[in-house]
């Protein structure tokens, strides 16, 4: 509430000054009151209330709805009590005088323009009842307070929204700086180690070659993670999903790609995310179906979406196994596949029959560009 703090401080000063004004008016005209003791008793109460609640008004966080309701009661009650203290209406200002505007403005600062306007209507009605004649001056004062409360309440709401936007922008800027720092650290350390493991594994062959292949995949995925940034819609490039999947299929000995002869394009980021999901599905085939399992990638170009199906001839997935894996904290399916597609506005579905393999169907809308 840093934007509002100066307003609350100004309101605190306003209440003290207007209290002094109301006391001065009463002292000058106390002989004209029919029941001056009633007025004196109210003003003593108002003085104690104003002084004791000054710390509350100085901070918006402390101005609870209960406090504001009591404060409004003091303002409305003092206005109507003027009828008792001055039954002949010989003194025009009410007992609290312009102090009552502070109560209305406090509601506007705390609750916004709608609550401020409601408080101003209640206060204006009390003034009109006290006036009795519904004179133009009384109506003018009521409208003036209402306009001021609505205007200040609206300004406060705009200030709050601006502060939230500024805080969000600062968080994004801080996250961007942190991402750049992590990218530098990762590039100087982790990526170089993964690249070295890939080269050494390929040179050694055998099981080391498989380790090198996995290190290469992780290097590419990690490099994409720390270097990619969302592109503006107007300049987002497009990539051929078929070409990306062909490169993926070419790295596997038992992977077959079937797709249309024409390019199947998606926004570049969506195409890479879909390809990463397919790689995760193939990794599950190698991990759970064994190195002897065959896998097929079927690419389909639908009018409004791109559909990729990954099938294998492995042992299949026992019923309920995916839910158990997620409960155990194994998030490969939930994050690497389903999470990626969900962020693109798409989805993934699994079909499996024990002993007859598994099928994963991944769909991405063609408008996906996040």
CSV table of C-alpha atoms in Angstrom, one decimal:
chain,number,residue,atom,x,y,z
A,1,UNK,CA,0.0,0.0,0.0
A,2,UNK,CA,3.0,2.3,-0.6
A,3,UNK,CA,1.1,4.3,-3.2
A,4,UNK,CA,-1.7,5.1,-0.7
A,5,UNK,CA,0.5,6.0,2.3
A,6,UNK,CA,0.7,9.7,1.5
A,7,UNK,CA,-3.0,9.9,1.1
A,8,UNK,CA,-3.6,8.4,4.5
A,9,UNK,CA,-1.1,10.8,6.0
A,10,UNK,CA,-2.9,13.7,4.4
A,11,UNK,CA,-6.3,12.4,5.7
A,12,UNK,CA,-4.8,12.2,9.2
A,13,UNK,CA,-3.9,15.9,9.0
A,14,UNK,CA,-7.3,16.7,7.6
A,15,UNK,CA,-9.1,15.1,10.5
A,16,UNK,CA,-7.0,17.0,13.1
A,17,UNK,CA,-7.5,20.4,11.3
A,18,UNK,CA,-11.2,20.0,10.8
A,19,UNK,CA,-11.6,18.9,14.4
A,20,UNK,CA,-10.0,22.2,15.4
A,21,UNK,CA,-12.3,24.0,13.1
A,22,UNK,CA,-15.4,22.3,14.5
A,23,UNK,CA,-14.3,23.1,18.1
A,24,UNK,CA,-13.7,26.8,17.1
A,25,UNK,CA,-17.1,27.2,15.5
A,26,UNK,CA,-18.8,25.7,18.6
A,27,UNK,CA,-16.9,28.0,21.0
A,28,UNK,CA,-17.9,31.1,18.9
A,29,UNK,CA,-21.6,30.1,18.7
A,30,UNK,CA,-22.2,28.0,21.8
A,31,UNK,CA,-24.6,30.7,23.3
A,32,UNK,CA,-26.8,30.3,20.2
A,33,UNK,CA,-27.4,26.6,20.9
A,34,UNK,CA,-30.6,25.7,22.6
A,35,UNK,CA,-28.9,22.8,24.4
A,36,UNK,CA,-25.2,23.6,24.4
A,37,UNK,CA,-24.3,20.8,26.8
A,38,UNK,CA,-25.4,18.2,24.2
A,39,UNK,CA,-23.1,19.8,21.6
A,40,UNK,CA,-20.3,20.1,24.1
A,41,UNK,CA,-20.6,16.4,25.1
A,42,UNK,CA,-20.6,15.3,21.5
A,43,UNK,CA,-17.5,17.4,20.6
A,44,UNK,CA,-15.6,16.1,23.6
A,45,UNK,CA,-16.4,12.5,22.4
A,46,UNK,CA,-15.4,13.5,18.9
A,47,UNK,CA,-12.1,14.9,20.1
A,48,UNK,CA,-11.2,11.8,22.0
A,49,UNK,CA,-12.2,9.6,19.1
A,50,UNK,CA,-10.1,11.6,16.6
A,51,UNK,CA,-7.0,11.7,18.8
A,52,UNK,CA,-7.2,8.0,19.8
A,53,UNK,CA,-7.7,6.8,16.2
A,54,UNK,CA,-5.0,8.9,14.6
A,55,UNK,CA,-2.6,6.0,14.5
A,56,UNK,CA,-5.2,3.8,12.8
A,57,UNK,CA,-5.9,6.4,10.1
A,58,UNK,CA,-2.2,7.0,9.4
A,59,UNK,CA,-2.0,3.4,8.1
A,60,UNK,CA,-4.5,2.0,5.6
A,61,UNK,CA,-3.9,-1.6,6.8
A,62,UNK,CA,-5.3,-0.7,10.2
A,63,UNK,CA,-8.5,0.9,8.9
A,64,UNK,CA,-10.7,-2.2,9.2
A,65,UNK,CA,-14.3,-2.2,8.1
A,66,UNK,CA,-15.4,-2.2,11.7
A,67,UNK,CA,-13.4,1.0,12.4
A,68,UNK,CA,-14.8,2.7,9.3
A,69,UNK,CA,-18.3,1.8,10.3
A,70,UNK,CA,-17.8,3.3,13.8
A,71,UNK,CA,-16.2,6.4,12.2
A,72,UNK,CA,-19.1,6.9,9.9
A,73,UNK,CA,-21.5,6.5,12.8
A,74,UNK,CA,-19.7,9.3,14.6
A,75,UNK,CA,-20.1,11.5,11.5
A,76,UNK,CA,-23.8,10.7,10.8
A,77,UNK,CA,-24.7,10.7,14.5
A,78,UNK,CA,-23.1,14.1,15.1
A,79,UNK,CA,-24.9,15.6,12.1
A,80,UNK,CA,-28.3,14.3,13.3
A,81,UNK,CA,-27.5,15.2,16.9
A,82,UNK,CA,-27.3,18.9,15.8
A,83,UNK,CA,-31.1,18.8,15.7
A,84,UNK,CA,-31.2,18.1,19.4
A,85,UNK,CA,-28.4,20.6,20.3
A,86,UNK,CA,-29.9,23.3,18.1
A,87,UNK,CA,-33.7,22.7,17.9
A,88,UNK,CA,-34.4,26.2,16.5
A,89,UNK,CA,-31.8,25.9,13.8
A,90,UNK,CA,-30.2,29.1,14.7
A,91,UNK,CA,-26.6,27.8,14.0
A,92,UNK,CA,-26.1,26.6,10.5
A,93,UNK,CA,-22.9,24.5,10.6
A,94,UNK,CA,-23.6,21.0,12.1
A,95,UNK,CA,-21.7,20.0,15.2
A,96,UNK,CA,-18.9,18.0,13.3
A,97,UNK,CA,-19.0,20.5,10.5
A,98,UNK,CA,-16.6,19.5,7.6
A,99,UNK,CA,-15.0,16.8,9.8
A,100,UNK,CA,-17.5,14.4,8.4
A,101,UNK,CA,-15.9,14.5,4.9
A,102,UNK,CA,-12.9,12.7,6.4
A,103,UNK,CA,-15.0,9.7,7.3
A,104,UNK,CA,-16.3,9.5,3.8
A,105,UNK,CA,-12.8,9.9,2.3
A,106,UNK,CA,-11.5,7.1,4.6
A,107,UNK,CA,-14.1,4.7,3.2
A,108,UNK,CA,-13.2,5.7,-0.4
A,109,UNK,CA,-9.5,5.2,0.2
A,110,UNK,CA,-10.0,1.8,1.8
A,111,UNK,CA,-12.8,0.4,-0.3
A,112,UNK,CA,-12.6,2.2,-3.7
A,113,UNK,CA,-15.0,4.5,-5.5
A,114,UNK,CA,-18.1,2.3,-5.1
A,115,UNK,CA,-17.9,2.2,-1.3
A,116,UNK,CA,-16.9,5.8,-1.2
A,117,UNK,CA,-19.9,6.8,-3.2
A,118,UNK,CA,-22.2,4.8,-0.9
A,119,UNK,CA,-20.7,6.4,2.2
A,120,UNK,CA,-21.1,9.9,0.6
A,121,UNK,CA,-24.8,9.2,-0.2
A,122,UNK,CA,-25.4,8.2,3.5
A,123,UNK,CA,-23.7,11.3,4.7
A,124,UNK,CA,-25.5,13.5,2.2
A,125,UNK,CA,-28.9,12.0,3.3
A,126,UNK,CA,-28.0,12.8,7.0
A,127,UNK,CA,-27.2,16.4,6.0
A,128,UNK,CA,-30.4,16.9,4.2
A,129,UNK,CA,-32.4,15.5,7.1
A,130,UNK,CA,-30.6,17.9,9.5
A,131,UNK,CA,-31.2,20.8,7.1
A,132,UNK,CA,-34.9,20.0,7.1
A,133,UNK,CA,-35.6,22.4,4.2
A,134,UNK,CA,-33.6,20.5,1.6
A,135,UNK,CA,-32.0,23.8,0.6
A,136,UNK,CA,-29.7,24.2,-2.4
A,137,UNK,CA,-26.7,24.7,-0.2
A,138,UNK,CA,-27.3,21.4,1.6
A,139,UNK,CA,-27.8,19.6,-1.7
A,140,UNK,CA,-24.7,21.2,-3.1
A,141,UNK,CA,-22.6,20.1,-0.2
A,142,UNK,CA,-23.9,16.5,-0.5
A,143,UNK,CA,-23.1,16.3,-4.2
A,144,UNK,CA,-19.7,17.8,-3.6
A,145,UNK,CA,-18.7,15.2,-1.0
A,146,UNK,CA,-20.1,12.4,-3.3
A,147,UNK,CA,-18.0,13.6,-6.3
A,148,UNK,CA,-14.9,13.9,-4.1
A,149,UNK,CA,-15.3,10.4,-2.7
A,150,UNK,CA,-15.9,8.8,-6.0
A,151,UNK,CA,-13.0,10.6,-7.6
A,152,UNK,CA,-10.6,9.7,-4.9
A,153,UNK,CA,-11.7,6.2,-4.7
A,154,UNK,CA,-11.2,5.8,-8.4
A,155,UNK,CA,-7.8,7.3,-8.3
A,156,UNK,CA,-6.8,4.9,-5.5
A,157,UNK,CA,-8.0,1.9,-7.5
A,158,UNK,CA,-6.0,3.0,-10.5
A,159,UNK,CA,-3.0,3.5,-8.3
A,160,UNK,CA,-3.3,0.0,-6.9
A,161,UNK,CA,-3.6,-1.5,-10.3
A,162,UNK,CA,-0.5,0.4,-11.5
A,163,UNK,CA,1.4,-0.7,-8.4
A,164,UNK,CA,0.5,-4.3,-9.2
A,165,UNK,CA,1.6,-4.0,-12.8
A,166,UNK,CA,4.9,-2.4,-11.7
A,167,UNK,CA,5.5,-5.2,-9.2
A,168,UNK,CA,4.8,-7.8,-11.8
A,169,UNK,CA,7.2,-6.0,-14.3
A,170,UNK,CA,9.9,-5.9,-11.6
A,171,UNK,CA,9.4,-9.6,-10.9
A,172,UNK,CA,9.7,-10.4,-14.6
A,173,UNK,CA,12.8,-8.3,-14.9
A,174,UNK,CA,14.4,-10.0,-11.9
A,175,UNK,CA,13.5,-13.4,-13.3
A,176,UNK,CA,15.0,-12.5,-16.7
A,177,UNK,CA,18.3,-11.4,-15.1
A,178,UNK,CA,18.4,-14.6,-13.0
A,179,UNK,CA,17.7,-16.7,-16.2
A,180,UNK,CA,20.6,-15.0,-17.9
A,181,UNK,CA,22.9,-15.6,-15.0
A,182,UNK,CA,21.9,-19.3,-14.9
A,183,UNK,CA,22.3,-19.6,-18.6
A,184,UNK,CA,25.9,-18.3,-18.3
A,185,UNK,CA,26.7,-20.7,-15.5
A,186,UNK,CA,25.1,-23.6,-17.2
A,187,UNK,CA,26.9,-22.8,-20.5
A,188,UNK,CA,30.2,-22.6,-18.7
A,189,UNK,CA,29.8,-25.8,-16.8
A,190,UNK,CA,27.0,-28.3,-17.4
A,191,UNK,CA,26.7,-28.0,-21.2
A,192,UNK,CA,30.4,-28.4,-21.7
A,193,UNK,CA,30.4,-31.5,-19.6
A,194,UNK,CA,27.5,-33.0,-21.5
A,195,UNK,CA,29.1,-32.3,-24.8
A,196,UNK,CA,32.3,-33.9,-23.6
A,197,UNK,CA,30.4,-37.0,-22.4
A,198,UNK,CA,28.7,-37.2,-25.8
A,199,UNK,CA,31.9,-37.1,-27.7
A,200,UNK,CA,33.7,-39.6,-25.5
A,201,UNK,CA,30.8,-42.0,-25.5
A,202,UNK,CA,30.5,-41.9,-29.3
A,203,UNK,CA,34.3,-42.6,-29.5
A,204,UNK,CA,34.2,-45.5,-27.1
A,205,UNK,CA,31.2,-47.2,-28.5
A,206,UNK,CA,29.1,-49.9,-26.9
A,207,UNK,CA,27.2,-48.9,-23.7
A,208,UNK,CA,29.2,-45.7,-23.6
A,209,UNK,CA,27.7,-44.7,-27.0
A,210,UNK,CA,24.2,-45.0,-25.5
A,211,UNK,CA,25.3,-42.9,-22.6
A,212,UNK,CA,26.8,-40.3,-25.0
A,213,UNK,CA,23.5,-40.3,-27.0
A,214,UNK,CA,21.5,-39.5,-23.8
A,215,UNK,CA,24.0,-36.8,-22.8
A,216,UNK,CA,23.6,-35.2,-26.3
A,217,UNK,CA,19.9,-35.2,-26.0
A,218,UNK,CA,20.1,-33.6,-22.5
A,219,UNK,CA,22.5,-31.0,-23.8
A,220,UNK,CA,20.2,-30.0,-26.6
A,221,UNK,CA,17.2,-29.9,-24.3
A,222,UNK,CA,19.0,-27.9,-21.7
A,223,UNK,CA,20.5,-25.5,-24.3
A,224,UNK,CA,17.0,-24.9,-25.6
A,225,UNK,CA,15.7,-24.3,-22.1
A,226,UNK,CA,18.2,-21.6,-21.2
A,227,UNK,CA,18.4,-19.8,-24.5
A,228,UNK,CA,14.9,-19.9,-26.0
A,229,UNK,CA,12.6,-16.9,-25.3
A,230,UNK,CA,9.0,-16.5,-26.5
A,231,UNK,CA,8.8,-14.7,-29.8
A,232,UNK,CA,6.3,-11.9,-30.5
A,233,UNK,CA,3.3,-13.1,-32.5
A,234,UNK,CA,4.0,-10.9,-35.4
A,235,UNK,CA,7.6,-12.3,-36.0
A,236,UNK,CA,7.3,-15.9,-34.8
A,237,UNK,CA,8.9,-18.2,-37.3
A,238,UNK,CA,7.5,-21.6,-38.3
A,239,UNK,CA,9.2,-25.0,-38.6
A,240,UNK,CA,8.4,-28.2,-40.4
A,241,UNK,CA,7.4,-30.8,-37.8
A,242,UNK,CA,8.1,-33.6,-40.3
A,243,UNK,CA,11.8,-32.5,-40.6
A,244,UNK,CA,12.2,-32.4,-36.9
A,245,UNK,CA,10.7,-35.8,-36.3
A,246,UNK,CA,12.8,-37.2,-39.2
A,247,UNK,CA,15.9,-36.2,-37.3
A,248,UNK,CA,14.5,-37.8,-34.1
A,249,UNK,CA,13.7,-41.0,-36.0
A,250,UNK,CA,17.1,-41.1,-37.6
A,251,UNK,CA,18.8,-41.4,-34.2
A,252,UNK,CA,16.9,-44.6,-33.4
A,253,UNK,CA,17.6,-48.0,-35.0
A,254,UNK,CA,14.1,-49.3,-34.6
A,255,UNK,CA,12.1,-46.1,-35.1
A,256,UNK,CA,10.0,-45.6,-38.2
A,257,UNK,CA,8.4,-42.3,-39.3
A,258,UNK,CA,5.3,-42.2,-41.4
A,259,UNK,CA,4.0,-38.8,-42.5
A,260,UNK,CA,2.6,-36.7,-45.4
A,261,UNK,CA,4.9,-35.8,-48.3
A,262,UNK,CA,4.3,-32.1,-47.8
A,263,UNK,CA,5.7,-29.9,-44.9
A,264,UNK,CA,3.6,-29.9,-41.7
A,265,UNK,CA,4.4,-26.5,-40.2
A,266,UNK,CA,3.8,-25.1,-36.7
A,267,UNK,CA,5.2,-22.0,-34.9
A,268,UNK,CA,8.8,-22.7,-34.2
A,269,UNK,CA,8.4,-23.0,-30.4
A,270,UNK,CA,5.4,-25.2,-30.7
A,271,UNK,CA,7.1,-27.5,-33.2
A,272,UNK,CA,10.1,-27.9,-30.9
A,273,UNK,CA,8.0,-28.6,-27.9
A,274,UNK,CA,6.0,-31.2,-29.8
A,275,UNK,CA,9.3,-32.8,-30.9
A,276,UNK,CA,10.5,-32.8,-27.4
A,277,UNK,CA,7.4,-34.6,-26.3
A,278,UNK,CA,7.9,-37.2,-29.0
A,279,UNK,CA,11.4,-37.7,-27.8
A,280,UNK,CA,10.2,-38.2,-24.3
A,281,UNK,CA,7.7,-40.8,-25.5
A,282,UNK,CA,10.4,-42.7,-27.4
A,283,UNK,CA,12.6,-42.5,-24.4
A,284,UNK,CA,9.8,-44.3,-22.5
A,285,UNK,CA,9.7,-46.9,-25.2
A,286,UNK,CA,13.5,-47.6,-24.8
A,287,UNK,CA,13.3,-47.5,-21.0
A,288,UNK,CA,10.2,-49.7,-20.5
A,289,UNK,CA,9.8,-51.8,-23.6
A,290,UNK,CA,13.5,-52.6,-24.0
A,291,UNK,CA,16.1,-52.0,-26.8
A,292,UNK,CA,14.5,-54.7,-29.0
A,293,UNK,CA,11.1,-52.9,-29.2
A,294,UNK,CA,10.0,-51.3,-32.4
A,295,UNK,CA,8.5,-47.8,-32.5
A,296,UNK,CA,6.5,-46.0,-35.1
A,297,UNK,CA,5.8,-42.3,-35.4
A,298,UNK,CA,2.7,-41.3,-37.3
A,299,UNK,CA,2.4,-37.6,-38.3
A,300,UNK,CA,-1.0,-36.4,-39.5
A,301,UNK,CA,-1.8,-32.9,-40.7
A,302,UNK,CA,-5.4,-32.1,-39.8
A,303,UNK,CA,-7.2,-28.9,-40.7
A,304,UNK,CA,-6.9,-27.3,-37.3
A,305,UNK,CA,-4.3,-29.3,-35.5
A,306,UNK,CA,-1.2,-31.5,-35.9
A,307,UNK,CA,-1.5,-35.0,-34.6
A,308,UNK,CA,1.4,-37.2,-33.8
A,309,UNK,CA,1.0,-40.8,-32.6
A,310,UNK,CA,3.8,-42.9,-31.1
A,311,UNK,CA,3.3,-46.6,-31.1
A,312,UNK,CA,5.4,-49.5,-29.9
A,313,UNK,CA,5.2,-53.3,-29.8
A,314,UNK,CA,6.4,-53.6,-26.2
A,315,UNK,CA,4.7,-55.3,-23.3
A,316,UNK,CA,2.3,-52.4,-22.7
A,317,UNK,CA,1.4,-50.4,-19.6
A,318,UNK,CA,-0.5,-52.2,-16.7
A,319,UNK,CA,-3.8,-50.5,-15.8
A,320,UNK,CA,-3.3,-47.6,-13.3
A,321,UNK,CA,0.5,-47.6,-13.7
A,322,UNK,CA,0.6,-43.9,-14.9
A,323,UNK,CA,-1.4,-42.7,-11.9
A,324,UNK,CA,0.9,-44.7,-9.6
A,325,UNK,CA,4.0,-43.3,-11.2
A,326,UNK,CA,2.7,-39.7,-10.8
A,327,UNK,CA,1.8,-40.4,-7.1
A,328,UNK,CA,5.4,-41.7,-6.6
A,329,UNK,CA,6.8,-38.5,-8.0
A,330,UNK,CA,7.8,-39.8,-11.4
A,331,UNK,CA,6.7,-36.9,-13.6
A,332,UNK,CA,8.1,-38.0,-17.0
A,333,UNK,CA,4.6,-38.5,-18.5
A,334,UNK,CA,3.0,-35.7,-16.6
A,335,UNK,CA,5.6,-33.0,-17.4
A,336,UNK,CA,7.7,-34.1,-20.4
A,337,UNK,CA,4.7,-35.0,-22.5
A,338,UNK,CA,1.4,-33.9,-21.1
A,339,UNK,CA,2.7,-30.7,-19.5
A,340,UNK,CA,4.4,-29.5,-22.7
A,341,UNK,CA,1.3,-30.1,-24.8
A,342,UNK,CA,-1.0,-28.5,-22.2
A,343,UNK,CA,1.1,-25.3,-22.4
A,344,UNK,CA,0.5,-25.3,-26.1
A,345,UNK,CA,-3.2,-25.7,-25.8
A,346,UNK,CA,-3.1,-29.3,-26.8
A,347,UNK,CA,-3.2,-32.7,-25.0
A,348,UNK,CA,-2.0,-36.2,-24.9
A,349,UNK,CA,-3.9,-39.5,-24.6
A,350,UNK,CA,-2.5,-43.0,-23.8
A,351,UNK,CA,-3.9,-46.3,-25.0
A,352,UNK,CA,-2.3,-49.6,-24.0
A,353,UNK,CA,-3.2,-53.3,-23.9
A,354,UNK,CA,-0.9,-55.6,-21.9
A,355,UNK,CA,1.2,-57.6,-24.3
A,356,UNK,CA,0.2,-55.6,-27.3
A,357,UNK,CA,2.2,-52.4,-26.9
A,358,UNK,CA,1.4,-48.7,-26.1
A,359,UNK,CA,0.0,-45.9,-28.2
A,360,UNK,CA,0.5,-42.2,-27.3
A,361,UNK,CA,-1.6,-39.7,-29.3
A,362,UNK,CA,-0.4,-36.1,-29.1
A,363,UNK,CA,-2.4,-33.2,-30.5
A,364,UNK,CA,-1.3,-29.5,-30.9
A,365,UNK,CA,-3.6,-26.8,-32.4
A,366,UNK,CA,-2.1,-25.0,-35.4
A,367,UNK,CA,-2.5,-21.7,-33.6
A,368,UNK,CA,-0.3,-22.7,-30.8
A,369,UNK,CA,2.6,-20.1,-30.6
A,370,UNK,CA,3.4,-20.0,-26.9
